[in-house]
């Protein structure tokens, strides 16, 4: 099955470098004997305790958290539950908005993380009158579920005999059209629930982040609620006023040791670090190298090395490193000034719904400064619900009207939002600066802004060569907007400033496993295609293939197609690549310099030059193909080049060639690590 094919490379990479056994058979026998005796001693010690004692407890001890969402809904009088599969927080945001909407229709909704509840209970939702489950499902990577929806996805796949006939549902999918498997997760959930007997009460909504995800969501939601009203025979209450979800508590005499200063999970987790490290408990990795890669040009490409010594963190070539950036202090200070507040006040935002799993929108108590620096996204253009809820604080009627219009689903409102917010790249600060009468209370603003998310980078090193170090290759994002402002990418500018000069610069990070893996058999050839910073995972692959060669393994052809603008400006890792070619670790290095001649030359042009050789590698020698970088143009053009090669040298029609490449993908022989 595809699952097994996905598994192979992972298990493979761990066993590839096995050494001589550490213990002899005699050692193992003695060790087992000792362990056996210890266990026997413990068991015999435990014996005398009379077991029936426990019978008195009729009530089961309460579990630390309620895993039954049905019980929770009954207890809190909710009839709508909105599950979200979210990797970057958008699906979670949409779920919260839909749960909040329910109140306008005399219903009560709750947003829920499928990872926190037993999804086998979906059939029981019928016990609640007029109940409805909404699923906001994002797709991650190559059509995969998000991390928090993986168990739910497995459950849907494995339970064929589940009867969901009493379940009313609808799905809104979030994805990006530039990807091969657009909205795969949302489509699967929608189809699968129907197969299991559930009743779809409104059509699948599809949000495209390559276009205007916000507009797609608003348009869908606009038609969805009337359908719900019709289905359940309810009416909107006409109350369009904003409903606060959290209340502000200002702390005047709080112990500063109890105040969050930027930690993601446990208080003081950055001072006392305890493994295992993950998304809720990142490791503070010291930056040991931070160098500029390009020799010239107006961009800044950088190479960073993070030290993971003593963290017990393991990674494989092809994995992603997630880093938690912080916002620019200049932006934070300007927000404080424009809102006229003391950013160092210690506050908590407490959920008004006491039964909610989400007690606070971000770790509390904390200061406004910490919230705006570490926890809230202040650089992305604000979504329409933020504008809608803040509109009440604009004293100029015209500004208030414009804000409400931008949040509406009318064609002129959508056009205004597209032009004034999205195309102009206005962040919340720019909105406040350009609407002088808008003076929202800072606590309401903090409630509405989305959480600042971790950023993922393809790891540019091999753990075989660098077990205690993780390399990142990235380009600093900085651009001028239509309004003449300079916008800077949060994470890349923050990383750029992580200088290595005596004092320790650290980066909170964890590893996200990937399916982007070298072949199980080192003798399989690999074809790597990655222009610009898309070269990152291939630096790890090249290091690993070199290491395998040193171990005396038979290593197949290792072919690279790299592209950059100018040979003397941004040919990054030139020395390393040429060295690898000299040592025959890279059997072929093809570099496309797009702007060093009159006509543009890209990686796909070089692929087409070597059609015959590539066809032999793929069709005869079982080569694995890897593509990394821009999804919108490059990945598509490269795929077209492979169609052409299959047509020409495999004597296929375009349809057969397309199927041939798709088969390579399902077999795990054509992998993509792309972003848009």
XYZ file of C-alpha atoms in Angstrom:
676
model
C 0.000 0.000 0.000
C 1.000 3.628 -0.376
C 1.356 3.840 3.400
C 3.970 1.097 3.417
C 5.818 2.716 0.539
C 5.886 5.903 2.585
C 7.195 3.991 5.567
C 10.084 2.258 3.854
C 12.500 5.149 3.488
C 12.005 6.159 7.123
C 12.790 2.766 8.567
C 15.494 2.380 5.955
C 17.492 5.431 6.854
C 17.724 4.319 10.450
C 19.103 0.892 9.626
C 21.329 1.936 6.758
C 24.402 2.568 8.884
C 24.382 -0.338 11.335
C 27.689 -0.934 13.136
C 29.028 -4.107 14.715
C 26.646 -5.279 17.513
C 27.397 -3.475 20.763
C 26.668 -6.477 23.022
C 27.601 -10.133 22.578
C 24.973 -12.862 23.034
C 26.327 -13.684 26.505
C 25.935 -10.023 27.566
C 22.361 -10.039 26.328
C 21.588 -13.313 28.131
C 22.941 -12.024 31.454
C 21.160 -8.707 30.979
C 17.824 -10.493 30.329
C 18.369 -12.691 33.391
C 18.964 -9.671 35.646
C 15.923 -7.834 34.226
C 13.836 -10.985 34.750
C 14.907 -11.283 38.385
C 14.199 -7.588 39.061
C 10.704 -7.886 37.547
C 10.055 -11.104 39.525
C 11.138 -9.408 42.764
C 8.814 -6.431 42.126
C 5.874 -8.660 41.244
C 6.302 -10.867 44.296
C 6.605 -7.768 46.514
C 3.313 -6.436 45.156
C 1.410 -9.709 45.803
C 0.171 -9.298 49.402
C -1.872 -6.159 48.674
C -5.570 -7.149 48.777
C -7.043 -6.247 45.404
C -10.802 -6.110 46.260
C -10.147 -2.861 48.184
C -10.607 -0.895 44.948
C -14.170 -2.139 44.419
C -15.584 0.588 46.677
C -14.912 3.260 44.075
C -18.069 3.348 41.997
C -17.303 6.648 40.278
C -14.495 6.363 37.763
C -11.630 8.683 38.619
C -12.078 11.736 36.419
C -9.610 11.757 33.537
C -7.524 14.882 33.288
C -9.542 15.941 30.264
C -12.857 15.023 28.722
C -12.210 13.043 25.509
C -15.911 12.759 24.696
C -17.015 15.796 22.724
C -20.628 14.523 22.890
C -20.605 14.596 26.724
C -18.987 18.010 26.639
C -21.608 19.350 24.219
C -24.444 17.966 26.360
C -22.954 19.479 29.479
C -22.539 22.914 27.897
C -25.718 22.927 25.792
C -23.901 23.054 22.452
C -25.344 21.571 19.265
C -22.746 22.576 16.668
C -19.159 21.330 16.747
C -16.510 22.622 14.346
C -13.489 20.340 13.981
C -10.331 21.756 12.433
C -7.322 20.148 10.766
C -4.815 22.977 10.942
C -1.068 23.250 10.379
C -0.596 27.006 10.227
C -3.622 28.129 12.244
C -5.926 29.280 9.417
C -8.349 26.335 9.608
C -8.474 26.790 13.378
C -9.258 30.475 12.879
C -12.095 29.665 10.447
C -13.444 27.034 12.870
C -13.558 29.590 15.686
C -15.394 32.037 13.437
C -18.023 29.434 12.493
C -18.478 28.372 16.140
C -19.023 32.025 17.043
C -21.478 32.502 14.135
C -23.793 29.835 15.590
C -24.958 32.273 18.293
C -26.564 34.489 15.645
C -28.847 31.589 14.755
C -29.905 30.731 18.280
C -27.514 27.777 18.325
C -24.388 27.156 20.345
C -21.141 26.125 18.752
C -17.696 24.977 19.866
C -14.444 24.621 17.931
C -12.576 21.369 18.540
C -9.190 19.857 17.785
C -9.794 16.260 16.563
C -6.546 15.246 18.268
C -8.072 16.031 21.683
C -11.253 14.005 21.290
C -12.294 10.462 20.500
C -13.557 10.741 16.899
C -15.190 7.312 17.179
C -17.999 9.219 18.895
C -19.243 10.886 15.707
C -22.094 8.362 15.501
C -23.313 9.524 18.945
C -23.806 13.103 17.787
C -27.348 12.028 16.821
C -28.126 11.951 20.591
C -28.085 15.765 20.500
C -31.095 17.370 18.854
C -30.445 19.538 15.767
C -26.757 18.719 15.922
C -24.238 19.432 13.212
C -20.528 18.710 12.723
C -18.549 21.110 10.546
C -15.058 20.153 9.386
C -12.509 22.845 8.411
C -9.767 20.683 6.939
C -6.475 21.947 5.563
C -4.210 19.831 3.368
C -0.500 19.726 4.125
C 2.368 18.927 1.752
C 1.580 16.258 -0.812
C -2.103 15.811 -0.039
C -1.451 14.798 3.566
C -3.576 15.509 6.617
C -2.254 18.138 9.041
C -0.447 16.745 12.097
C -3.472 17.208 14.376
C -5.825 15.423 11.928
C -3.616 12.392 11.249
C -5.383 10.124 13.784
C -8.814 11.181 12.496
C -7.678 10.423 8.927
C -6.434 6.962 9.996
C -9.729 6.330 11.801
C -11.744 7.226 8.676
C -9.606 4.898 6.567
C -9.747 1.950 8.930
C -13.423 1.886 9.989
C -15.504 0.535 7.130
C -18.328 -0.773 9.299
C -18.964 2.549 11.078
C -22.582 3.721 10.775
C -22.826 7.516 10.740
C -26.422 7.722 9.504
C -27.456 10.119 12.312
C -24.666 12.604 11.594
C -25.354 15.930 9.842
C -22.166 17.413 8.428
C -20.506 19.843 6.077
C -16.871 20.389 5.089
C -14.829 23.460 4.206
C -11.471 22.545 2.661
C -8.385 24.761 2.756
C -5.627 24.309 0.222
C -3.629 25.850 -2.569
C -4.316 25.290 -6.276
C -0.645 25.341 -7.201
C -0.234 21.995 -5.427
C -0.747 18.647 -7.105
C -3.220 17.392 -4.462
C -5.395 20.482 -4.089
C -7.657 20.189 -1.028
C -7.146 16.409 -0.906
C -7.876 16.154 2.826
C -11.124 18.165 2.717
C -12.343 16.236 -0.322
C -11.534 12.912 1.348
C -13.370 13.769 4.602
C -16.388 15.006 2.618
C -16.562 11.831 0.494
C -15.744 9.406 3.293
C -18.368 10.706 5.745
C -21.008 10.260 3.033
C -19.780 6.698 2.370
C -20.252 5.934 6.072
C -23.873 7.090 5.921
C -23.649 10.660 7.211
C -25.897 13.361 5.774
C -24.197 16.285 3.982
C -26.351 19.333 4.619
C -24.306 21.751 2.487
C -21.811 21.371 -0.355
C -18.083 21.076 0.179
C -16.491 24.525 0.304
C -13.083 24.945 -1.315
C -10.644 27.646 -0.259
C -7.650 28.414 -2.465
C -4.758 30.156 -0.756
C -3.163 30.855 -4.135
C -6.148 33.084 -4.916
C -8.069 34.665 -2.054
C -8.767 32.165 0.703
C -10.627 34.723 2.813
C -13.012 35.552 -0.034
C -13.638 31.845 -0.743
C -14.499 31.300 2.908
C -16.819 34.318 3.176
C -18.688 33.372 -0.012
C -19.157 29.804 1.200
C -20.198 30.877 4.696
C -22.687 33.380 3.271
C -24.595 30.518 1.582
C -23.927 27.929 4.262
C -25.813 29.551 7.157
C -29.112 30.039 5.250
C -28.899 26.339 4.319
C -28.465 25.469 8.020
C -31.450 27.661 8.932
C -33.568 25.916 6.326
C -32.448 22.449 7.402
C -33.129 23.002 11.108
C -35.990 25.445 10.719
C -34.311 28.261 12.641
C -33.916 31.961 11.907
C -31.070 34.430 12.268
C -31.556 36.653 15.303
C -30.604 39.739 13.325
C -28.066 40.536 16.031
C -24.940 41.356 14.071
C -23.081 42.939 16.973
C -19.694 41.580 17.842
C -19.616 39.079 20.659
C -16.537 39.074 22.857
C -15.064 35.667 23.541
C -12.563 36.698 26.228
C -12.612 39.157 29.087
C -9.652 41.247 30.148
C -8.084 40.940 33.580
C -5.301 43.371 34.449
C -2.873 42.050 37.081
C -1.461 44.663 39.411
C 0.264 42.520 42.040
C 1.291 39.396 40.156
C 4.446 37.414 40.883
C 6.622 38.022 37.801
C 7.814 34.395 37.938
C 4.275 33.379 36.989
C 4.196 35.561 33.849
C 4.820 34.114 30.386
C 7.670 35.763 28.512
C 7.364 34.011 25.146
C 7.222 30.293 26.011
C 5.015 28.240 23.702
C 3.853 25.679 26.252
C 5.019 25.209 29.822
C 5.887 28.287 31.903
C 9.691 28.700 32.244
C 10.247 26.002 29.588
C 12.926 28.198 28.003
C 14.847 28.428 31.272
C 14.620 24.766 32.277
C 14.642 22.710 29.086
C 13.327 19.140 29.260
C 13.129 16.678 26.343
C 11.283 15.441 24.353
C 11.096 18.559 22.183
C 8.118 19.149 19.902
C 5.678 21.836 18.754
C 4.460 22.454 22.327
C 7.956 22.288 23.805
C 10.581 23.651 21.396
C 14.328 23.355 21.972
C 16.381 26.556 22.175
C 19.135 25.794 19.677
C 22.200 28.073 19.713
C 23.151 29.547 16.322
C 26.760 28.595 15.591
C 27.020 29.829 11.981
C 25.171 32.608 10.162
C 26.733 33.543 6.843
C 25.585 35.269 3.682
C 25.665 32.814 0.782
C 25.430 35.075 -2.258
C 28.422 37.080 -3.406
C 26.424 40.002 -4.848
C 22.969 41.118 -5.954
C 20.230 42.864 -3.997
C 18.961 39.811 -2.119
C 20.312 38.252 1.068
C 20.579 34.457 0.967
C 21.766 32.957 4.214
C 23.105 29.750 5.668
C 22.504 29.109 9.386
C 23.627 26.251 11.584
C 21.719 25.353 14.759
C 23.420 23.341 17.477
C 21.267 20.491 18.872
C 23.933 18.904 21.097
C 22.452 17.244 24.177
C 18.838 17.721 23.004
C 18.262 14.057 21.998
C 16.734 15.472 18.787
C 17.080 13.152 15.792
C 16.468 14.080 12.170
C 16.811 12.570 8.707
C 17.808 14.256 5.452
C 14.656 15.720 3.931
C 12.934 16.554 7.238
C 11.760 20.078 8.050
C 12.922 22.209 10.930
C 10.172 24.388 12.444
C 11.279 27.630 14.088
C 9.246 30.029 16.248
C 10.122 33.591 15.204
C 9.362 36.845 17.023
C 7.966 40.070 15.580
C 10.065 43.161 14.926
C 10.186 45.305 18.098
C 9.798 48.460 15.987
C 6.370 47.277 14.758
C 5.349 46.326 18.299
C 6.373 49.730 19.701
C 4.508 51.581 16.939
C 1.336 49.611 17.725
C 1.693 50.596 21.389
C 2.110 54.248 20.430
C -0.791 54.427 17.989
C -3.118 52.757 20.517
C -1.748 54.886 23.344
C -1.086 52.023 25.767
C 1.604 50.903 28.167
C 2.754 47.632 26.607
C 4.278 46.348 29.844
C 0.998 45.949 31.716
C 0.506 42.340 32.845
C -2.818 40.964 31.607
C -4.838 37.803 31.068
C -7.567 37.278 28.504
C -9.937 34.714 30.047
C -12.504 32.759 28.050
C -16.060 33.771 28.956
C -17.128 30.186 28.238
C -15.700 28.511 31.332
C -16.178 25.020 29.900
C -14.017 25.753 26.870
C -10.757 23.817 26.472
C -9.205 27.057 25.297
C -8.864 29.132 28.458
C -6.851 31.915 26.789
C -6.090 32.925 23.179
C -2.345 32.740 24.003
C -0.333 31.883 27.149
C -1.506 34.075 30.063
C -0.751 35.969 32.222
C 1.635 37.934 30.033
C 2.235 41.516 28.906
C 0.830 43.178 25.796
C 4.440 43.520 24.613
C 5.088 39.774 24.912
C 1.767 38.939 23.238
C 2.464 41.238 20.276
C 6.077 40.080 20.031
C 5.782 36.312 20.507
C 2.181 35.195 20.236
C 0.243 37.308 17.709
C 0.544 37.678 13.960
C 0.841 41.423 13.349
C 2.432 41.329 9.879
C -0.094 39.443 7.718
C -3.003 41.406 6.227
C -5.889 41.165 8.730
C -8.812 38.932 7.772
C -12.274 40.378 7.219
C -13.685 39.265 10.583
C -11.031 41.389 12.316
C -12.037 44.447 10.270
C -15.720 43.759 10.907
C -15.332 43.516 14.675
C -13.023 46.531 14.932
C -15.290 48.736 12.786
C -17.331 49.770 15.859
C -14.254 51.602 17.195
C -13.929 53.940 14.176
C -15.421 57.339 15.096
C -15.545 58.486 11.452
C -18.761 57.017 9.905
C -17.101 56.738 6.459
C -14.216 54.658 7.844
C -16.648 52.514 9.804
C -18.721 51.926 6.676
C -15.658 50.983 4.604
C -14.499 48.469 7.192
C -17.922 46.802 7.284
C -18.123 46.865 3.503
C -14.723 45.094 3.179
C -16.005 42.360 5.478
C -19.186 41.825 3.452
C -19.640 39.406 0.581
C -20.860 42.094 -1.838
C -18.787 42.339 -5.048
C -17.699 45.925 -4.257
C -16.794 44.940 -0.683
C -14.684 42.022 -1.896
C -12.982 44.245 -4.472
C -12.230 46.874 -1.824
C -10.739 44.265 0.537
C -8.670 42.753 -2.288
C -7.329 46.120 -3.372
C -7.017 48.055 -0.100
C -5.849 45.227 2.179
C -4.416 42.325 0.169
C -2.883 43.953 -2.930
C -1.564 46.817 -0.795
C -0.146 44.346 1.770
C -1.535 46.397 4.672
C -0.864 44.804 8.049
C -2.814 45.823 11.159
C -0.443 48.721 11.887
C -0.883 50.102 8.347
C -4.686 49.784 8.699
C -4.578 51.769 11.967
C -2.246 54.386 10.454
C -4.456 54.849 7.374
C -7.723 55.010 9.344
C -6.941 57.715 11.900
C -10.352 57.537 13.596
C -9.946 53.819 14.355
C -8.938 53.424 18.012
C -9.768 49.909 19.217
C -9.061 48.799 22.787
C -5.832 46.809 22.640
C -7.338 43.807 24.452
C -10.034 43.386 21.778
C -7.368 43.659 19.085
C -5.280 40.984 20.846
C -8.337 38.715 21.037
C -8.936 38.992 17.290
C -5.427 38.721 15.841
C -4.381 35.207 14.796
C -1.548 33.372 16.535
C 1.977 33.810 15.213
C 2.908 30.466 13.652
C 6.068 28.400 13.414
C 7.854 28.546 10.034
C 9.117 25.388 8.301
C 12.430 25.084 6.473
C 13.810 22.081 4.578
C 16.898 20.917 6.476
C 20.064 21.476 4.450
C 22.265 18.890 6.180
C 22.575 15.139 6.775
C 22.471 13.746 10.312
C 24.984 11.084 9.234
C 27.541 13.851 8.742
C 26.148 16.449 11.184
C 24.358 14.571 13.989
C 24.479 17.606 16.309
C 23.775 20.341 13.827
C 20.860 21.413 11.630
C 21.485 23.628 8.623
C 18.985 26.123 7.192
C 19.195 27.841 3.824
C 16.783 30.755 3.301
C 16.322 34.032 1.442
C 15.487 37.169 3.429
C 12.046 38.530 2.485
C 11.825 42.305 2.136
C 9.704 44.245 -0.349
C 8.107 47.637 -0.957
C 4.293 47.782 -0.924
C 1.985 49.916 -3.077
C 1.649 52.344 -0.172
C 5.416 52.928 -0.131
C 5.988 50.978 3.091
C 8.714 48.355 3.419
C 7.377 44.992 4.568
C 9.778 42.439 6.003
C 9.328 38.681 6.336
C 9.000 37.873 10.039
C 11.113 34.739 10.287
C 13.819 35.456 7.716
C 14.614 38.918 9.099
C 14.605 37.550 12.631
C 16.991 34.739 11.583
C 19.218 37.195 9.703
C 19.714 39.094 12.980
C 20.705 35.968 14.950
C 24.340 37.005 15.039
C 27.107 34.782 16.316
C 29.212 37.127 18.421
C 30.165 35.859 21.853
C 26.679 35.906 23.418
C 24.417 32.982 22.594
C 21.747 33.658 19.957
C 19.131 30.932 20.179
C 16.261 29.741 18.023
C 13.245 27.835 19.467
C 12.830 24.831 17.152
C 11.578 21.268 16.672
C 11.629 18.707 13.839
C 8.756 17.857 11.534
C 9.168 14.447 9.884
C 8.779 14.347 6.123
C 8.241 11.740 3.396
C 11.002 13.393 1.366
C 13.542 10.591 1.721
C 16.524 9.174 -0.123
C 15.851 5.710 -1.632
C 16.167 2.684 0.642
C 18.791 1.224 -1.704
C 21.827 3.477 -2.035
C 22.429 1.929 -5.472
C 19.250 3.598 -6.841
C 20.097 6.705 -8.869
C 18.653 10.043 -7.698
C 17.711 13.075 -9.796
C 17.475 16.260 -7.694
C 15.902 19.425 -9.083
C 16.016 22.525 -6.888
C 16.566 26.107 -8.002
C 17.370 28.865 -5.485
C 16.836 27.907 -1.856
C 15.109 24.763 -3.201
C 18.621 23.310 -3.066
C 18.354 23.038 0.751
C 17.337 19.367 1.208
C 19.701 18.342 -1.605
C 22.702 19.631 0.321
C 21.704 17.037 2.950
C 21.214 14.366 0.246
C 24.638 15.085 -1.289
C 26.323 14.911 2.145
C 24.567 11.614 2.847
C 25.441 10.036 -0.529
C 29.071 11.077 0.071
C 28.985 9.455 3.520
C 27.482 6.236 2.107
C 30.282 6.159 -0.478
C 32.878 6.521 2.294
C 31.261 3.558 4.080
C 32.085 1.517 0.984
C 28.430 1.261 -0.130
C 27.582 1.014 -3.813
C 25.999 4.403 -4.556
C 23.964 5.002 -7.725
C 24.207 8.000 -10.009
C 23.565 11.268 -8.184
C 22.386 13.965 -10.589
C 21.614 17.566 -9.681
C 19.780 20.334 -11.531
C 20.271 23.663 -9.779
C 19.228 27.119 -10.956
C 20.046 30.688 -9.962
C 20.064 34.138 -11.564
C 23.745 34.938 -12.127
C 26.821 32.725 -11.801
C 28.874 35.432 -10.088
C 26.063 36.597 -7.759
C 23.871 33.874 -6.312
C 25.427 30.533 -7.249
C 25.039 29.372 -3.638
C 27.062 26.452 -2.252
C 29.231 26.618 -5.395
C 32.388 25.386 -3.611
C 30.595 22.464 -1.932
C 28.862 21.403 -5.159
C 32.023 21.565 -7.244
C 33.910 19.628 -4.576
C 31.182 16.929 -4.598
C 31.444 16.755 -8.389
C 35.241 16.465 -8.209
C 34.909 13.536 -5.745
C 32.254 11.910 -7.993
C 29.671 12.150 -5.197
C 27.696 14.219 -7.710
C 27.939 12.286 -10.962
C 26.408 15.167 -12.880
C 25.949 18.822 -11.930
C 23.756 20.923 -14.224
C 23.411 24.601 -13.345
C 20.993 26.976 -15.081
C 21.887 30.676 -14.794
C 18.598 32.283 -15.766
C 19.834 35.832 -16.376
C 23.394 35.407 -17.650
C 22.242 35.487 -21.298
C 19.572 37.232 -23.369
C 16.970 34.481 -23.033
C 15.964 32.941 -19.702
C 17.392 29.480 -18.974
C 15.783 27.421 -16.210
C 16.239 23.934 -14.736
C 13.545 22.468 -17.015
C 15.535 23.569 -20.103
C 18.530 21.576 -18.846
C 16.297 18.575 -18.174
C 15.124 18.665 -21.778
C 18.735 18.748 -22.978
C 19.433 15.410 -21.248
C 16.214 13.602 -22.121
C 17.771 10.301 -23.166
C 19.980 9.957 -20.102
C 17.093 10.888 -17.770
C 14.750 8.359 -19.413
C 17.330 5.595 -18.947
C 17.778 6.512 -15.261
C 14.021 6.506 -14.631
C 12.801 3.690 -16.840
C 15.698 1.239 -16.649
C 17.641 2.074 -13.482
C 14.755 2.761 -11.083
C 15.811 6.337 -10.309
C 14.047 8.500 -7.711
C 13.133 12.056 -8.702
C 13.062 14.934 -6.191
C 11.736 18.439 -6.820
C 12.088 21.239 -4.281
C 11.218 24.932 -4.440
C 8.508 27.086 -5.998
C 5.209 25.257 -6.539
C 3.523 27.856 -8.716
C 5.775 27.780 -11.791
C 8.915 25.688 -11.416
C 7.362 22.457 -10.096
C 4.695 22.541 -12.837
C 7.218 23.249 -15.615
C 9.482 20.466 -14.381
C 6.551 18.032 -14.366
C 5.735 19.031 -17.969
C 9.359 18.326 -18.916
C 9.015 14.786 -17.532
C 5.780 14.306 -19.527
C 7.693 15.287 -22.684
C 10.532 12.883 -21.899
C 8.099 9.995 -21.364
C 6.260 10.876 -24.602
C 9.406 11.027 -26.663
C 11.467 8.158 -25.262
C 8.678 5.948 -23.932
C 6.601 6.462 -27.123
C 3.552 7.447 -25.058
C 0.570 9.714 -25.629
C 0.269 12.724 -23.292
C -2.378 10.844 -21.264
C -0.104 7.798 -20.855
C 2.855 10.032 -19.964
C 0.763 11.810 -17.320
C -0.307 8.472 -15.847
C 3.294 7.242 -15.909
C 4.502 10.241 -13.851
C 1.509 9.950 -11.481
C 2.452 6.278 -10.892
C 5.997 7.309 -10.028
C 4.457 9.682 -7.449
C 2.260 7.038 -5.828
C 5.216 4.640 -5.679
C 7.230 7.306 -3.861
C 9.678 7.665 -6.751
C 8.709 11.245 -7.627
C 8.703 13.384 -4.460
C 8.043 17.088 -4.099
C 8.885 19.491 -1.297
C 7.353 22.672 -2.650
C 5.938 25.947 -1.389
C 4.184 28.891 -2.984
